[in-house]
Amino acid sequence: QVQLVESGGGLVQAGGSLRLSCAASGSIFSINAMAWYRQAPGKQRELVATVDSGGSTRYADSVKGRFTISRDNAKNTVYLQMNRLEPEDTAVYFCNADVYYRSTYLRGSSWGQGTQVTVSS
């Protein structure tokens, strides 16, 4: 089994910053891409940003230039630096990892439990 634990959410005023972290642990052989998704009330979960094992990144248009995704492969941890936050960024943020499991070498997708980000206007 693989566990993803997110941290760093909270309440911030518009224009402020937050940094989310997500640490993966458990039966991990290797991790391919890691990503952040978010889900606002009444909306579908959407992709925010991804980073592959080589460090290449992709972003949703709505966060380009404001958010930065990064990872520490030695720690199996992914980060999301969020700057110039807007009320529209309010959502539960979920971490996702594309994992090869150590016990079976099979590939699977693991999710964290989510962390709330609230941006007040």
PDB file of C-alpha atoms in Angstrom, residues 44-92:
ATOM      1  CA  GLN A  44     -15.666  18.409 -10.782  1.00  0.00           C
ATOM      2  CA  ARG A  45     -12.135  17.640  -9.716  1.00  0.00           C
ATOM      3  CA  GLU A  46      -9.662  19.382 -12.021  1.00  0.00           C
ATOM      4  CA  LEU A  47      -5.979  19.037 -12.719  1.00  0.00           C
ATOM      5  CA  VAL A  48      -3.895  21.912 -11.375  1.00  0.00           C
ATOM      6  CA  ALA A  49      -0.315  20.891 -12.147  1.00  0.00           C
ATOM      7  CA  THR A  50       1.865  17.881 -12.849  1.00  0.00           C
ATOM      8  CA  VAL A  51       5.567  17.110 -12.605  1.00  0.00           C
ATOM      9  CA  ASP A  52       7.191  14.012 -14.076  1.00  0.00           C
ATOM     10  CA  SER A  53      10.153  12.101 -12.685  1.00  0.00           C
ATOM     11  CA  GLY A  54      12.529  14.234 -14.740  1.00  0.00           C
ATOM     12  CA  GLY A  55      11.117  17.493 -13.444  1.00  0.00           C
ATOM     13  CA  SER A  56       9.068  18.545 -16.467  1.00  0.00           C
ATOM     14  CA  THR A  57       5.951  20.440 -15.454  1.00  0.00           C
ATOM     15  CA  ARG A  58       2.528  21.292 -16.845  1.00  0.00           C
ATOM     16  CA  TYR A  59      -0.082  23.686 -15.473  1.00  0.00           C
ATOM     17  CA  ALA A  60      -3.734  24.484 -15.887  1.00  0.00           C
ATOM     18  CA  ASP A  61      -4.171  27.797 -17.689  1.00  0.00           C
ATOM     19  CA  SER A  62      -5.915  29.257 -14.638  1.00  0.00           C
ATOM     20  CA  VAL A  63      -2.801  28.926 -12.451  1.00  0.00           C
ATOM     21  CA  LYS A  64       0.043  29.536 -14.916  1.00  0.00           C
ATOM     22  CA  GLY A  65       2.401  32.198 -13.654  1.00  0.00           C
ATOM     23  CA  ARG A  66       1.020  31.989 -10.105  1.00  0.00           C
ATOM     24  CA  PHE A  67       1.580  28.369  -9.003  1.00  0.00           C
ATOM     25  CA  THR A  68       4.792  26.342  -9.094  1.00  0.00           C
ATOM     26  CA  ILE A  69       4.961  22.567  -8.720  1.00  0.00           C
ATOM     27  CA  SER A  70       8.190  20.851  -7.688  1.00  0.00           C
ATOM     28  CA  ARG A  71       9.307  17.541  -6.232  1.00  0.00           C
ATOM     29  CA  ASP A  72      12.034  16.017  -4.121  1.00  0.00           C
ATOM     30  CA  ASN A  73      12.571  12.510  -5.473  1.00  0.00           C
ATOM     31  CA  ALA A  74      14.750  11.503  -2.523  1.00  0.00           C
ATOM     32  CA  LYS A  75      11.868  12.280  -0.169  1.00  0.00           C
ATOM     33  CA  ASN A  76       9.045  11.126  -2.479  1.00  0.00           C
ATOM     34  CA  THR A  77       7.492  14.526  -1.880  1.00  0.00           C
ATOM     35  CA  VAL A  78       5.738  16.966  -4.174  1.00  0.00           C
ATOM     36  CA  TYR A  79       5.125  20.638  -3.442  1.00  0.00           C
ATOM     37  CA  LEU A  80       2.785  23.296  -4.754  1.00  0.00           C
ATOM     38  CA  GLN A  81       3.786  26.904  -4.184  1.00  0.00           C
ATOM     39  CA  MET A  82       0.704  29.070  -4.672  1.00  0.00           C
ATOM     40  CA  ASN A  83       1.186  32.816  -5.050  1.00  0.00           C
ATOM     41  CA  ARG A  84      -1.240  35.657  -5.805  1.00  0.00           C
ATOM     42  CA  LEU A  85      -4.100  33.501  -4.614  1.00  0.00           C
ATOM     43  CA  GLU A  86      -7.617  34.375  -5.730  1.00  0.00           C
ATOM     44  CA  PRO A  87     -10.997  33.490  -4.208  1.00  0.00           C
ATOM     45  CA  GLU A  88     -11.538  31.242  -7.237  1.00  0.00           C
ATOM     46  CA  ASP A  89      -8.661  29.072  -6.004  1.00  0.00           C
ATOM     47  CA  THR A  90     -10.747  28.008  -3.000  1.00  0.00           C
ATOM     48  CA  ALA A  91     -11.038  24.224  -3.100  1.00  0.00           C
ATOM     49  CA  VAL A  92      -9.902  20.978  -1.565  1.00  0.00           C
TER      50      VAL A  92
END
